[in-house]
Coordinates of C-alpha atoms in Angstrom, one line a residue:
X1 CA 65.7 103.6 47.0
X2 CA 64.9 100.2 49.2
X3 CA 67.3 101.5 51.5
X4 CA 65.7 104.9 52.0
X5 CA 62.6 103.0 52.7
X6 CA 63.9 100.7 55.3
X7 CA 65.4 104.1 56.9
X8 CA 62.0 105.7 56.8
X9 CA 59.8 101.9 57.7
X10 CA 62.2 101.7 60.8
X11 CA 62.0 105.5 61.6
X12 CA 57.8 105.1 61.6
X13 CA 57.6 102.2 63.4
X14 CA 59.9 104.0 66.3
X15 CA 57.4 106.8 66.5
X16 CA 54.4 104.0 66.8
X17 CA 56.0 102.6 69.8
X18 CA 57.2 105.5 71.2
X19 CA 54.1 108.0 71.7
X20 CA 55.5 112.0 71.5
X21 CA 54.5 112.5 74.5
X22 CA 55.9 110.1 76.4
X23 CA 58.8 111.3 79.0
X24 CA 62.1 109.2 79.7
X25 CA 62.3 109.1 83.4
X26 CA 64.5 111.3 85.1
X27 CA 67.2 110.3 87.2
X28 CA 67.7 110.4 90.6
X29 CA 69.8 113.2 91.1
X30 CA 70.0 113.2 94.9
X31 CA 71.6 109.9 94.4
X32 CA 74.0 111.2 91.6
X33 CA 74.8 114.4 94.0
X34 CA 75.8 112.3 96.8
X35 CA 78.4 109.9 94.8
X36 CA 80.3 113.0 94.0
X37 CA 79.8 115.1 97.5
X38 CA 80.5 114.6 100.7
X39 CA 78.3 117.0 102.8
X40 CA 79.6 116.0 105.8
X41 CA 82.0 118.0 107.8
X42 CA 85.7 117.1 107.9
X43 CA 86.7 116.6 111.4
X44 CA 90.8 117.3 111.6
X45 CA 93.3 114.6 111.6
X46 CA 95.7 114.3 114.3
X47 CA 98.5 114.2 112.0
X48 CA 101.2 111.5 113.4
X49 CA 104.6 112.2 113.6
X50 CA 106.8 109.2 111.6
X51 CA 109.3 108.5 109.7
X52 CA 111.0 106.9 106.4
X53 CA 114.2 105.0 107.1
X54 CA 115.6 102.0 104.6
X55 CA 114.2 101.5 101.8
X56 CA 116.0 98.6 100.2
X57 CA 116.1 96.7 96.5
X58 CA 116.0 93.2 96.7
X59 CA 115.6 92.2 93.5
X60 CA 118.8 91.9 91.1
X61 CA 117.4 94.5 88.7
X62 CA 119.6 96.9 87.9
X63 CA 122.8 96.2 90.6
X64 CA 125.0 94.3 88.4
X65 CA 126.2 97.5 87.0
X66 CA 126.6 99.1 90.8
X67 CA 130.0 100.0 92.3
X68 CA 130.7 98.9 96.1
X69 CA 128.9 101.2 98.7
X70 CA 127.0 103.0 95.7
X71 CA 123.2 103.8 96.2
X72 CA 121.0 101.5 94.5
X73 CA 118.7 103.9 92.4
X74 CA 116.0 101.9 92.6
X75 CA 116.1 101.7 96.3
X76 CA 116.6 105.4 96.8
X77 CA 113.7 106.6 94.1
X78 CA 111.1 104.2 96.3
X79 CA 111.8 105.7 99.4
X80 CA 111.3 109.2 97.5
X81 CA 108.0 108.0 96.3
X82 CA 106.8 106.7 99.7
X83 CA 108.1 110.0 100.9
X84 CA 105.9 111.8 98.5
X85 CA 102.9 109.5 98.9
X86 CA 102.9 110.1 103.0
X87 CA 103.3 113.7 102.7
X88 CA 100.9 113.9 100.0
X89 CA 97.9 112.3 102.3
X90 CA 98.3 115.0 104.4
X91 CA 97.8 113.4 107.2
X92 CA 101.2 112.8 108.6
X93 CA 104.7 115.2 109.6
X94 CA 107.4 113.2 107.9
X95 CA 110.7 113.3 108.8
X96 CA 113.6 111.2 106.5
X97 CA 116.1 108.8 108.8
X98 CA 117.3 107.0 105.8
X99 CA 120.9 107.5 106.8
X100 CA 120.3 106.2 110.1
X101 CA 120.5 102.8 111.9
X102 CA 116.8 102.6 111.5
X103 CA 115.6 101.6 114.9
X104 CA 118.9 102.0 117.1
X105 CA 118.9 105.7 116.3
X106 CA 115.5 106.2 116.6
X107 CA 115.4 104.7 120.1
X108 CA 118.2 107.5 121.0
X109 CA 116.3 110.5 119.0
X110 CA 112.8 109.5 120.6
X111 CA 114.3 109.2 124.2
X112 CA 112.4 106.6 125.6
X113 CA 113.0 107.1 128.8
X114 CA 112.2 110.9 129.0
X115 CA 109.0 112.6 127.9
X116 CA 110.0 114.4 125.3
X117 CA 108.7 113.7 121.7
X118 CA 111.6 114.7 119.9
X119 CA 111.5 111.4 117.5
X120 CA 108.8 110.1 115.7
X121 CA 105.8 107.5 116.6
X122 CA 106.3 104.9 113.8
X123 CA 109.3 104.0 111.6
X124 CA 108.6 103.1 107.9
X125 CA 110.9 100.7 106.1
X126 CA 110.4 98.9 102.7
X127 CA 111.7 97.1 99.9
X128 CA 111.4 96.6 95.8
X129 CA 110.7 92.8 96.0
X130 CA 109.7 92.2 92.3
X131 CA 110.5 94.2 89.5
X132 CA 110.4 92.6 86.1
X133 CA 109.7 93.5 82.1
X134 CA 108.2 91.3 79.7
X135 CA 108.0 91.6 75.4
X136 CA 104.6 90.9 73.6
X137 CA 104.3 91.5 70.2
X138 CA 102.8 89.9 67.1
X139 CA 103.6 90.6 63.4
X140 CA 101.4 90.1 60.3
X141 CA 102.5 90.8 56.7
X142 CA 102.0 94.5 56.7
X143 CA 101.7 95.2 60.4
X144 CA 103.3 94.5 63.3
X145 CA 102.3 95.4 67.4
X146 CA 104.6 95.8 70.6
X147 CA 103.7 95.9 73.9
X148 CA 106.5 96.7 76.8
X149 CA 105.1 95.7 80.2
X150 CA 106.8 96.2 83.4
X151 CA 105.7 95.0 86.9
X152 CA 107.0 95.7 90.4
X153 CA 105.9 94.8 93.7
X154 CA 106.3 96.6 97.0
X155 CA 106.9 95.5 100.5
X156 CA 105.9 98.2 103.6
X157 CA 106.5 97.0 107.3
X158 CA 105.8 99.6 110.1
X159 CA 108.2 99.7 113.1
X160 CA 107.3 100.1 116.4
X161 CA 110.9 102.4 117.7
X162 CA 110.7 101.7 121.2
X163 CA 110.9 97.9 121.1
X164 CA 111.9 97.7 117.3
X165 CA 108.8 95.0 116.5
X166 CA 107.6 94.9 113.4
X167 CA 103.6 95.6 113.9
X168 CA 102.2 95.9 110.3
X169 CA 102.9 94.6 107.0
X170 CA 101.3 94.9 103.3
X171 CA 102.4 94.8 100.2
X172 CA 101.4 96.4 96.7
X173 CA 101.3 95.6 93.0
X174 CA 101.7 97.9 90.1
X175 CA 101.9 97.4 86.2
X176 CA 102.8 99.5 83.6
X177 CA 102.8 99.5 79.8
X178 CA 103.5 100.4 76.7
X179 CA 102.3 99.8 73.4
X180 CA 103.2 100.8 69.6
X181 CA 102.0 99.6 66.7
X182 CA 103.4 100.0 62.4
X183 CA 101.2 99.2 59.8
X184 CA 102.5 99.1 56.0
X185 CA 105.5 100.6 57.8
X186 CA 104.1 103.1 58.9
X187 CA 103.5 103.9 62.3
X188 CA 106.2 104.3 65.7
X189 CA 108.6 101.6 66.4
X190 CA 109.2 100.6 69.5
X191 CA 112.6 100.9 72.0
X192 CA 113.2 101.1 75.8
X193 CA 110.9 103.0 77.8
X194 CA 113.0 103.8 81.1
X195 CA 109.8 105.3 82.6
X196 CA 108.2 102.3 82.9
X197 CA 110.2 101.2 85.8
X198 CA 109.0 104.4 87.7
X199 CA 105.6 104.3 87.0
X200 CA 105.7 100.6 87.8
X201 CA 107.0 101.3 91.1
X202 CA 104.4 104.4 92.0
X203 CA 101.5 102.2 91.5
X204 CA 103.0 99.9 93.6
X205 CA 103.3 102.1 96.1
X206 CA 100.4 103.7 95.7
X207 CA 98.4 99.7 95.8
X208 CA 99.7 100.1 99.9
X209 CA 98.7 103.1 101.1
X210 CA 95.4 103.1 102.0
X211 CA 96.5 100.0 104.4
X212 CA 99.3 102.2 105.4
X213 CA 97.2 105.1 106.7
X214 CA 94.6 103.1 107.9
X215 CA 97.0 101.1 110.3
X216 CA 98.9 104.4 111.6
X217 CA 95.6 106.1 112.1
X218 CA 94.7 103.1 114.4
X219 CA 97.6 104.3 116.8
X220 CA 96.8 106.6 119.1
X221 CA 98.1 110.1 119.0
X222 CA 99.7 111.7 122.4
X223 CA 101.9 114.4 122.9
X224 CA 103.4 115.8 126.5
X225 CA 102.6 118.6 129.1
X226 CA 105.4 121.7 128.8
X227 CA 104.5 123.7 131.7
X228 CA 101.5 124.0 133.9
X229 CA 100.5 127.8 135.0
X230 CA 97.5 127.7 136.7
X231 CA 94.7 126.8 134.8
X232 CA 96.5 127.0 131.4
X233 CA 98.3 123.9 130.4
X234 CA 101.3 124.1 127.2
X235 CA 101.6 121.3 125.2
X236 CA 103.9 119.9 122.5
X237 CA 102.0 120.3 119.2
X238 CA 100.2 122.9 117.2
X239 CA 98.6 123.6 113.5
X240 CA 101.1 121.5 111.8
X241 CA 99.6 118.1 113.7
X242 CA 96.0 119.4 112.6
X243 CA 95.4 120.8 116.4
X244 CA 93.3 123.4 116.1
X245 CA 91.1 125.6 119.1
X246 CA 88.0 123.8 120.7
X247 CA 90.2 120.2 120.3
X248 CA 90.0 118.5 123.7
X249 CA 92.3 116.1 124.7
X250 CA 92.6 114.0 128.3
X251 CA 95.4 114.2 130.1
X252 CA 96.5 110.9 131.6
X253 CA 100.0 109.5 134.1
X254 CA 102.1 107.5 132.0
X255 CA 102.0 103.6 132.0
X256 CA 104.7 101.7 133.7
X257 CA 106.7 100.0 131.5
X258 CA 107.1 96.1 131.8
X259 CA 108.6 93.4 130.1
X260 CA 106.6 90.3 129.0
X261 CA 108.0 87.0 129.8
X262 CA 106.0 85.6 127.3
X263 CA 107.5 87.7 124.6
X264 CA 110.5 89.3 125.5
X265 CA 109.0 93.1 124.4
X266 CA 107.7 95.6 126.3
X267 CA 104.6 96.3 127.2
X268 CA 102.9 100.1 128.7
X269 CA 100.2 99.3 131.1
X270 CA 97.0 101.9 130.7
X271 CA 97.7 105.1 132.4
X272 CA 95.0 107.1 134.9
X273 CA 93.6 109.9 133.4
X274 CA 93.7 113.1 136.0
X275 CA 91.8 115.9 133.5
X276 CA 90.5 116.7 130.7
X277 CA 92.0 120.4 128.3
X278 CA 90.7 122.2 125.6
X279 CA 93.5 124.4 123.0
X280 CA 92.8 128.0 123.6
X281 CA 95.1 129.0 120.8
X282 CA 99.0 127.9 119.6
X283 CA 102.3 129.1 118.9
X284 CA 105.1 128.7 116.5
X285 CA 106.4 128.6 113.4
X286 CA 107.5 125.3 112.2
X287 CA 106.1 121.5 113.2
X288 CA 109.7 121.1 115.4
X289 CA 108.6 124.3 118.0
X290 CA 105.0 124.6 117.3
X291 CA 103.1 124.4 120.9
X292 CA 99.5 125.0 122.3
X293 CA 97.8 126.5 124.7
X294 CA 95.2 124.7 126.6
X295 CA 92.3 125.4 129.4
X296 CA 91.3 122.9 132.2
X297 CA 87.8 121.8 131.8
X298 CA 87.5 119.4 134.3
X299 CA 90.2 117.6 136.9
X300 CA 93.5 119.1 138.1
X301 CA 97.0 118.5 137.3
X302 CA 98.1 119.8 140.7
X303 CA 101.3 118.1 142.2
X304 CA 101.5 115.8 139.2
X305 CA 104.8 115.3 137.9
X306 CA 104.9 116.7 134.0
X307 CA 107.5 113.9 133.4
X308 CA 105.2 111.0 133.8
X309 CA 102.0 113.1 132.0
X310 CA 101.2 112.4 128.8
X311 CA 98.1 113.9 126.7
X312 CA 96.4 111.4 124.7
X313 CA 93.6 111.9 121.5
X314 CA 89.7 111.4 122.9
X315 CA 88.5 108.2 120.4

């Protein structure tokens, strides 16, 4: 009975401090709309064109048991989850050239000299630096707890194939656990979790993408002049690299190429843009022989030589 009474003193002096009528006030809901909207119109991606070459394990997780010249597992299900992670943004065409002399064979594919764009614009290599698994547990009289924790860290560096330099670097972090628990015996006992290591290794990857994309969005996107006729200009490039009708692009010569005495590389000096297109429409049916035509809007490419063009993203 005293505790039915303290139920019903608290309960009244609630209602005293509350009055009925009395309204909670309401939340913003503009604010709460906008945190999970984004009213703003996409504008398309210029999707760049690059590629995933060797993916490497440095650690000595797992390699003891490997024969001579056999694929490292680890190595090879990394560069199938960077793979996965690039194609997945959608905003790059990703081609695989991990069974190539990263950037010797990219140098030949891309054809630096020429003005094709048969290769890629950026060469993606990596490496499982860390990959480690610890045992916590603590047992009691009638209980016992295990927890299996494995982390791995990832190294991405971002080569530039016409010189081969190295121009971006990060590095990710994932964790991943595990964790059973018996009590009286009752209850699941723990043993080796193989997925660990693979969920480990996806976050880990996942931790460096946003630097990724970020840094290979930075570069700007160009593509080359297929034929001139008239007023209508054909380009390399269609649906598949997020070119759509009304894009404009500028149309510039191409850069001499020097070498820097300083460091050895070289460098393209700016090129002089000549005029400016807009895509009429495109062609094609895969990302290898998809084209565009374009419309001249202002300039002319008249007596310009198609080899030295190159058509250039308007930032």
């Amino acid at each position: 009975m005293k505790f039915l009474f303290g139920l019903g003193a608290l309960a009244g002096a609630l209602a005293l401090a509350v009055p009925a009528s009395a309204e909670l006030p309401a939340l913003p809901s503009v604010a709460f709309e906008a945190a999970f909207s984004n009213p703003q119109e996409q504008v398309p991606t210029l999707r760049r064109r690059i590629a995933v070459g060797r993916f490497s394990n440095s650690t000595s997780y797992g390699r003891a048991l490997l024969l001579p010249g056999e694929a490292d597992p680890i190595a090879t299900q990394a560069a199938d989850m960077l793979t996965n992670a690039l194609v997945g943004s959608e905003k790059f065409i990703v081609f695989e050239r991990q069974d190539l002399d990263a950037i010797t064979r990219e140098r030949t594919i891309s054809d630096i000299e020429g003005a094709t764009l048969s290769g890629v614009d950026a060469l993606v290599v990596g490496s499982v630096t860390q990959l480690g698994r610890r045992n916590e547990g603590q047992a009691g009289f009638l209980n016992s707890r295990r927890r299996q924790t494995v982390a791995a860290t990832v190294e991405i560096r971002l080569v530039d194939i016409r010189s081969g330099h190295v121009f971006f670097t990060t590095s990710g972090t994932g964790e991943a656990s595990t964790e059973v628990s018996e009590v009286a015996g009752f209850g699941s006992r723990a043993g080796y979790d193989s997925t660990l290591n693979d969920r480990a290794i996806a976050a880990a990857i996942a931790d460096t993408m946003t630097n990724v994309i970020r840094r290979l969005e930075e570069r700007a996107w160009f593509t080359d002049v297929l034929r001139v006729d008239g007023s209508r200009v054909f380009i390399t490039g269609g649906v598949s690299q997020g070119i759509r009708p009304g894009t404009e692009f500028v149309v510039e010569t191409a850069g001499d190429v020097v070498i820097s005495g300083q460091t050895g590389l070289p460098i393209t000096l700016p090129g002089a843009p000549v005029a400016r297109i807009r895509v009429d429409s495109s062609f094609g049916d895969s990302a290898e022989t998809e084209g565009s035509i374009t419309s001249i809007t202002s300039g002319s490419l008249e007596g310009q030589n198609l080899q030295r063009l190159r058509v250039m993203e308007i930032r």
